[in-house]
mmCIF file of C-alpha atoms in Angstrom:
data_model
loop_
_atom_site.group_PDB
_atom_site.id
_atom_site.type_symbol
_atom_site.label_atom_id
_atom_site.label_comp_id
_atom_site.label_asym_id
_atom_site.label_seq_id
_atom_site.Cartn_x
_atom_site.Cartn_y
_atom_site.Cartn_z
ATOM 1 C CA MET A 231 0.000 0.000 0.000
ATOM 2 C CA SER A 232 1.720 3.165 -1.158
ATOM 3 C CA PHE A 233 1.715 6.642 0.303
ATOM 4 C CA ARG A 234 1.157 9.365 -2.279
ATOM 5 C CA HIS A 235 1.950 13.062 -2.399
ATOM 6 C CA ARG A 236 1.210 15.919 -4.760
ATOM 7 C CA THR A 237 2.463 19.484 -4.577
ATOM 8 C CA ILE A 238 -0.189 22.017 -5.571
ATOM 9 C CA PRO A 239 0.727 25.619 -6.457
ATOM 10 C CA VAL A 240 -1.509 28.107 -4.650
ATOM 11 C CA THR A 241 -1.314 31.870 -4.476
ATOM 12 C CA PRO A 242 -0.107 34.308 -3.355
ATOM 13 C CA PHE A 243 3.644 34.301 -2.750
ATOM 14 C CA GLN A 244 4.569 31.200 -4.777
ATOM 15 C CA GLN A 245 3.283 28.917 -2.076
ATOM 16 C CA ASN A 246 2.803 25.190 -2.554
ATOM 17 C CA CYS A 247 0.441 23.236 -0.382
ATOM 18 C CA SER A 248 1.042 19.495 -0.125
ATOM 19 C CA LEU A 249 -1.728 16.938 -0.580
ATOM 20 C CA VAL A 250 -0.865 13.543 0.889
ATOM 21 C CA TRP A 251 -2.977 10.412 0.834
ATOM 22 C CA ASP A 252 -3.068 6.659 1.301
ATOM 23 C CA ASP A 253 -3.815 4.729 -1.899
ATOM 24 C CA ALA A 254 -5.681 1.943 -0.156
ATOM 25 C CA THR A 255 -8.249 4.102 1.612
ATOM 26 C CA GLN A 256 -8.117 7.336 -0.452
ATOM 27 C CA GLN A 257 -7.978 9.190 2.862
ATOM 28 C CA ALA A 258 -6.116 12.478 2.461
ATOM 29 C CA ALA A 259 -4.615 15.355 4.378
ATOM 30 C CA VAL A 260 -3.500 18.749 3.144
ATOM 31 C CA ILE A 261 -0.505 20.590 4.562
ATOM 32 C CA ASP A 262 -0.749 24.401 4.628
ATOM 33 C CA PRO A 263 -3.747 25.015 2.351
ATOM 34 C CA GLY A 264 -2.941 28.721 2.000
ATOM 35 C CA GLY A 265 -5.731 30.973 0.807
ATOM 36 C CA ASP A 266 -6.648 29.709 -2.680
ATOM 37 C CA ILE A 267 -8.637 26.592 -1.847
ATOM 38 C CA GLU A 268 -10.368 26.260 -5.234
ATOM 39 C CA VAL A 269 -7.245 24.745 -6.793
ATOM 40 C CA LEU A 270 -6.912 22.347 -3.869
ATOM 41 C CA LEU A 271 -10.572 21.283 -3.970
ATOM 42 C CA ALA A 272 -10.286 20.611 -7.707
ATOM 43 C CA ALA A 273 -7.308 18.320 -7.102
ATOM 44 C CA VAL A 274 -9.126 16.460 -4.312
ATOM 45 C CA LYS A 275 -12.110 15.888 -6.627
ATOM 46 C CA GLU A 276 -9.923 14.862 -9.572
ATOM 47 C CA LEU A 277 -8.128 12.240 -7.490
ATOM 48 C CA GLY A 278 -11.306 10.923 -5.869
ATOM 49 C CA LEU A 279 -10.012 11.581 -2.350
ATOM 50 C CA THR A 280 -11.699 12.248 0.963
ATOM 51 C CA LEU A 281 -10.036 15.154 2.753
ATOM 52 C CA GLU A 282 -10.029 14.211 6.424
ATOM 53 C CA GLN A 283 -7.282 16.309 7.983
ATOM 54 C CA ILE A 284 -5.845 19.797 7.488
ATOM 55 C CA TRP A 285 -2.329 20.112 8.902
ATOM 56 C CA LEU A 286 -1.092 23.636 9.590
ATOM 57 C CA THR A 287 2.658 23.869 10.113
ATOM 58 C CA HIS A 288 1.898 27.256 11.673
ATOM 59 C CA ALA A 289 -0.894 29.808 11.712
ATOM 60 C CA HIS A 290 0.511 32.613 9.540
ATOM 61 C CA ILE A 291 -2.116 33.817 7.071
ATOM 62 C CA ASP A 292 -0.238 32.726 3.930
ATOM 63 C CA HIS A 293 -0.213 29.143 5.249
ATOM 64 C CA ALA A 294 -3.501 28.872 7.107
ATOM 65 C CA GLY A 295 -5.752 31.664 5.805
ATOM 66 C CA GLY A 296 -8.125 29.432 3.837
ATOM 67 C CA THR A 297 -8.608 26.853 6.581
ATOM 68 C CA GLY A 298 -11.988 28.010 7.863
ATOM 69 C CA LEU A 299 -13.396 28.245 4.330
ATOM 70 C CA LEU A 300 -11.967 24.825 3.442
ATOM 71 C CA LEU A 301 -13.798 23.274 6.394
ATOM 72 C CA THR A 302 -17.123 24.438 4.988
ATOM 73 C CA HIS A 303 -16.437 22.205 1.965
ATOM 74 C CA CYS A 304 -15.133 19.269 4.036
ATOM 75 C CA PRO A 305 -17.670 18.722 6.835
ATOM 76 C CA ASN A 306 -15.850 15.759 8.372
ATOM 77 C CA ALA A 307 -12.323 17.172 8.313
ATOM 78 C CA VAL A 308 -10.367 18.257 11.377
ATOM 79 C CA VAL A 309 -7.569 20.803 11.716
ATOM 80 C CA VAL A 310 -4.287 19.689 13.280
ATOM 81 C CA ALA A 311 -2.506 22.668 14.834
ATOM 82 C CA HIS A 312 0.365 23.368 17.229
ATOM 83 C CA PRO A 313 -0.936 24.213 20.732
ATOM 84 C CA ARG A 314 0.251 27.807 20.356
ATOM 85 C CA ALA A 315 -1.320 28.070 16.890
ATOM 86 C CA ALA A 316 -4.714 26.652 17.839
ATOM 87 C CA PRO A 317 -6.042 29.838 19.530
ATOM 88 C CA HIS A 318 -5.221 31.886 16.407
ATOM 89 C CA VAL A 319 -6.975 29.355 14.167
ATOM 90 C CA ILE A 320 -10.063 29.436 16.374
ATOM 91 C CA ASP A 321 -10.009 33.228 16.554
ATOM 92 C CA PRO A 322 -7.910 34.661 13.677
ATOM 93 C CA SER A 323 -8.675 38.309 14.431
ATOM 94 C CA ARG A 324 -5.263 39.055 15.915
ATOM 95 C CA LEU A 325 -3.407 37.531 12.952
ATOM 96 C CA VAL A 326 -5.668 39.353 10.517
ATOM 97 C CA LYS A 327 -5.048 42.685 12.232
ATOM 98 C CA SER A 328 -1.293 42.100 12.187
ATOM 99 C CA ALA A 329 -1.295 41.160 8.494
ATOM 100 C CA GLN A 330 -3.440 44.161 7.609
ATOM 101 C CA GLN A 331 -0.839 46.418 9.188
ATOM 102 C CA VAL A 332 1.738 44.944 6.810
ATOM 103 C CA TYR A 333 -0.317 44.876 3.591
ATOM 104 C CA GLY A 334 -2.951 47.529 4.236
ATOM 105 C CA GLU A 335 -6.607 46.564 4.536
ATOM 106 C CA GLU A 336 -7.419 46.870 0.834
ATOM 107 C CA ASN A 337 -4.442 44.806 -0.352
ATOM 108 C CA PHE A 338 -5.046 42.251 2.371
ATOM 109 C CA ARG A 339 -8.627 41.750 1.206
ATOM 110 C CA LYS A 340 -7.479 41.335 -2.413
ATOM 111 C CA LEU A 341 -4.888 38.751 -1.367
ATOM 112 C CA TYR A 342 -6.832 36.763 1.202
ATOM 113 C CA GLY A 343 -10.477 37.810 1.351
ATOM 114 C CA ASP A 344 -12.330 36.935 4.551
ATOM 115 C CA ILE A 345 -10.538 34.723 7.074
ATOM 116 C CA LEU A 346 -13.101 32.438 8.701
ATOM 117 C CA PRO A 347 -12.659 31.096 12.247
ATOM 118 C CA VAL A 348 -12.367 27.357 12.869
ATOM 119 C CA PRO A 349 -14.770 25.766 15.383
ATOM 120 C CA GLU A 350 -12.864 24.736 18.501
ATOM 121 C CA ASN A 351 -14.334 21.220 18.440
ATOM 122 C CA ARG A 352 -12.715 20.592 15.045
ATOM 123 C CA VAL A 353 -9.156 21.364 16.183
ATOM 124 C CA VAL A 354 -6.734 18.575 17.128
ATOM 125 C CA ILE A 355 -3.495 19.469 18.942
ATOM 126 C CA PRO A 356 -0.604 16.994 18.558
ATOM 127 C CA SER A 357 2.111 16.739 21.169
ATOM 128 C CA ASP A 358 5.783 17.004 20.168
ATOM 129 C CA GLY A 359 6.780 13.730 18.504
ATOM 130 C CA GLU A 360 3.211 12.421 18.282
ATOM 131 C CA VAL A 361 2.304 10.125 15.391
ATOM 132 C CA ILE A 362 -0.995 10.623 13.531
ATOM 133 C CA GLN A 363 -2.487 8.199 11.021
ATOM 134 C CA ILE A 364 -3.764 8.757 7.500
ATOM 135 C CA GLY A 365 -5.133 5.438 6.320
ATOM 136 C CA ASP A 366 -2.534 2.903 7.426
ATOM 137 C CA LYS A 367 0.322 5.417 7.237
ATOM 138 C CA SER A 368 1.951 7.122 10.203
ATOM 139 C CA LEU A 369 3.223 10.698 10.220
ATOM 140 C CA GLN A 370 5.232 12.231 13.032
ATOM 141 C CA PHE A 371 4.734 15.804 14.215
ATOM 142 C CA ILE A 372 7.920 17.502 15.405
ATOM 143 C CA TYR A 373 7.898 20.927 17.034
ATOM 144 C CA THR A 374 10.322 23.144 15.100
ATOM 145 C CA ARG A 375 10.559 26.643 16.545
ATOM 146 C CA GLY A 376 12.604 29.474 15.095
ATOM 147 C CA HIS A 377 10.500 30.936 12.305
ATOM 148 C CA ALA A 378 7.594 30.999 14.743
ATOM 149 C CA ASN A 379 7.002 29.694 18.253
ATOM 150 C CA HIS A 380 3.890 27.854 17.084
ATOM 151 C CA HIS A 381 5.490 25.775 14.320
ATOM 152 C CA TYR A 382 5.818 22.043 13.678
ATOM 153 C CA SER A 383 7.167 19.899 10.823
ATOM 154 C CA ILE A 384 5.748 16.566 9.619
ATOM 155 C CA PHE A 385 7.907 13.505 8.887
ATOM 156 C CA GLU A 386 6.659 10.655 6.689
ATOM 157 C CA GLN A 387 8.913 7.646 7.219
ATOM 158 C CA THR A 388 7.880 5.490 4.251
ATOM 159 C CA THR A 389 9.158 7.977 1.671
ATOM 160 C CA LYS A 390 11.590 9.677 4.087
ATOM 161 C CA SER A 391 9.967 13.026 3.372
ATOM 162 C CA ILE A 392 9.585 15.929 5.773
ATOM 163 C CA PHE A 393 7.197 18.835 5.276
ATOM 164 C CA THR A 394 8.902 21.801 6.887
ATOM 165 C CA GLY A 395 6.607 24.805 6.466
ATOM 166 C CA ASP A 396 8.957 27.764 6.958
ATOM 167 C CA SER A 397 11.278 26.079 9.478
ATOM 168 C CA PHE A 398 13.809 24.896 6.840
ATOM 169 C CA GLY A 399 13.918 28.122 4.873
ATOM 170 C CA ILE A 400 12.602 29.262 1.503
ATOM 171 C CA ALA A 401 13.858 27.433 -1.592
ATOM 172 C CA TYR A 402 13.808 29.837 -4.536
ATOM 173 C CA PRO A 403 13.898 27.591 -7.653
ATOM 174 C CA MET A 404 16.557 29.637 -9.465
ATOM 175 C CA LEU A 405 18.958 28.977 -6.564
ATOM 176 C CA GLN A 406 18.648 25.184 -6.587
ATOM 177 C CA GLY A 407 20.642 24.408 -9.731
ATOM 178 C CA GLY A 408 24.208 24.663 -8.462
ATOM 179 C CA SER A 409 26.403 22.069 -6.789
ATOM 180 C CA LYS A 410 24.424 22.585 -3.570
ATOM 181 C CA PRO A 411 20.904 23.895 -2.969
ATOM 182 C CA PHE A 412 20.717 27.377 -1.449
ATOM 183 C CA LEU A 413 17.937 28.299 0.956
ATOM 184 C CA PHE A 414 17.150 31.531 2.755
ATOM 185 C CA PRO A 415 16.011 31.347 6.369
ATOM 186 C CA SER A 416 12.555 32.841 6.775
ATOM 187 C CA THR A 417 13.142 35.493 9.424
ATOM 188 C CA THR A 418 9.823 37.011 10.450
ATOM 189 C CA PRO A 419 10.717 40.175 12.366
ATOM 190 C CA THR A 420 8.256 39.685 15.233
ATOM 191 C CA ASP A 421 8.938 36.063 16.124
ATOM 192 C CA PHE A 422 12.222 34.833 14.638
ATOM 193 C CA ASP A 423 14.596 33.103 17.059
ATOM 194 C CA ALA A 424 17.930 32.204 15.456
ATOM 195 C CA ALA A 425 19.027 29.847 18.244
ATOM 196 C CA GLU A 426 15.757 27.904 18.076
ATOM 197 C CA ALA A 427 15.960 27.838 14.279
ATOM 198 C CA ARG A 428 19.343 26.096 14.467
ATOM 199 C CA ILE A 429 17.913 23.533 16.889
ATOM 200 C CA SER A 430 15.058 22.937 14.457
ATOM 201 C CA TYR A 431 17.475 22.415 11.537
ATOM 202 C CA ASP A 432 19.192 19.728 13.622
ATOM 203 C CA LYS A 433 15.841 18.099 14.439
ATOM 204 C CA ILE A 434 14.917 17.982 10.754
ATOM 205 C CA LEU A 435 18.258 16.463 9.760
ATOM 206 C CA ALA A 436 18.078 13.956 12.622
ATOM 207 C CA THR A 437 14.939 12.371 11.159
ATOM 208 C CA GLY A 438 17.040 10.933 8.332
ATOM 209 C CA ALA A 439 14.703 12.501 5.763
ATOM 210 C CA GLU A 440 15.988 12.339 2.189
ATOM 211 C CA ARG A 441 13.884 15.254 0.948
ATOM 212 C CA ALA A 442 12.355 18.325 2.552
ATOM 213 C CA TYR A 443 9.300 20.171 1.288
ATOM 214 C CA PRO A 444 9.301 23.831 2.357
ATOM 215 C CA THR A 445 5.850 25.339 1.834
ATOM 216 C CA HIS A 446 7.246 28.183 -0.274
ATOM 217 C CA PHE A 447 8.315 26.693 -3.594
ATOM 218 C CA ASP A 448 9.096 22.977 -3.644
ATOM 219 C CA VAL A 449 11.322 20.058 -2.682
#
């Protein structure tokens, strides 16, 4: 029984959400749905999947903004969020206000539209190192601070893949063609912690993963 993965480009900011599923059951999860859920929903329908879980590496709007809207299309799905991210998913007003200060209210609305809250009873909070199932496959949730204090990464052992959100940097495609890949750390001014980021890099490498999927751009 194989574990499948598809990277789906969503906008804005060259973001890619990851759709992962188990072939045997067609049960699926999406990692960081972003704000443009129409593309994601089309892929779910095309593949004949049932979206059961929404995994948010962290609650920043460009990663999690479409979550509440996505739930209205997936009545049985749950949201898996870091314990420090969960309150902002349930009540996104503080994140929205912060993002509006950066983009301006008009630009924010053009980029993201309305950010819907997530019902508290549909939020699941994994502990550090906890394993969650999709079909018969196990994925491990690893707290990876640095970019944000409410961040985790997700390790899939079968394919030795790790989905790193923003905790392993941003991989601009034009910088991946040399003898070594080049990544920029994602240093949000309000929350970045360089010491914790280095610890998180070590955690990611310690999994033995052979490929990392940062949310911005691709593997």
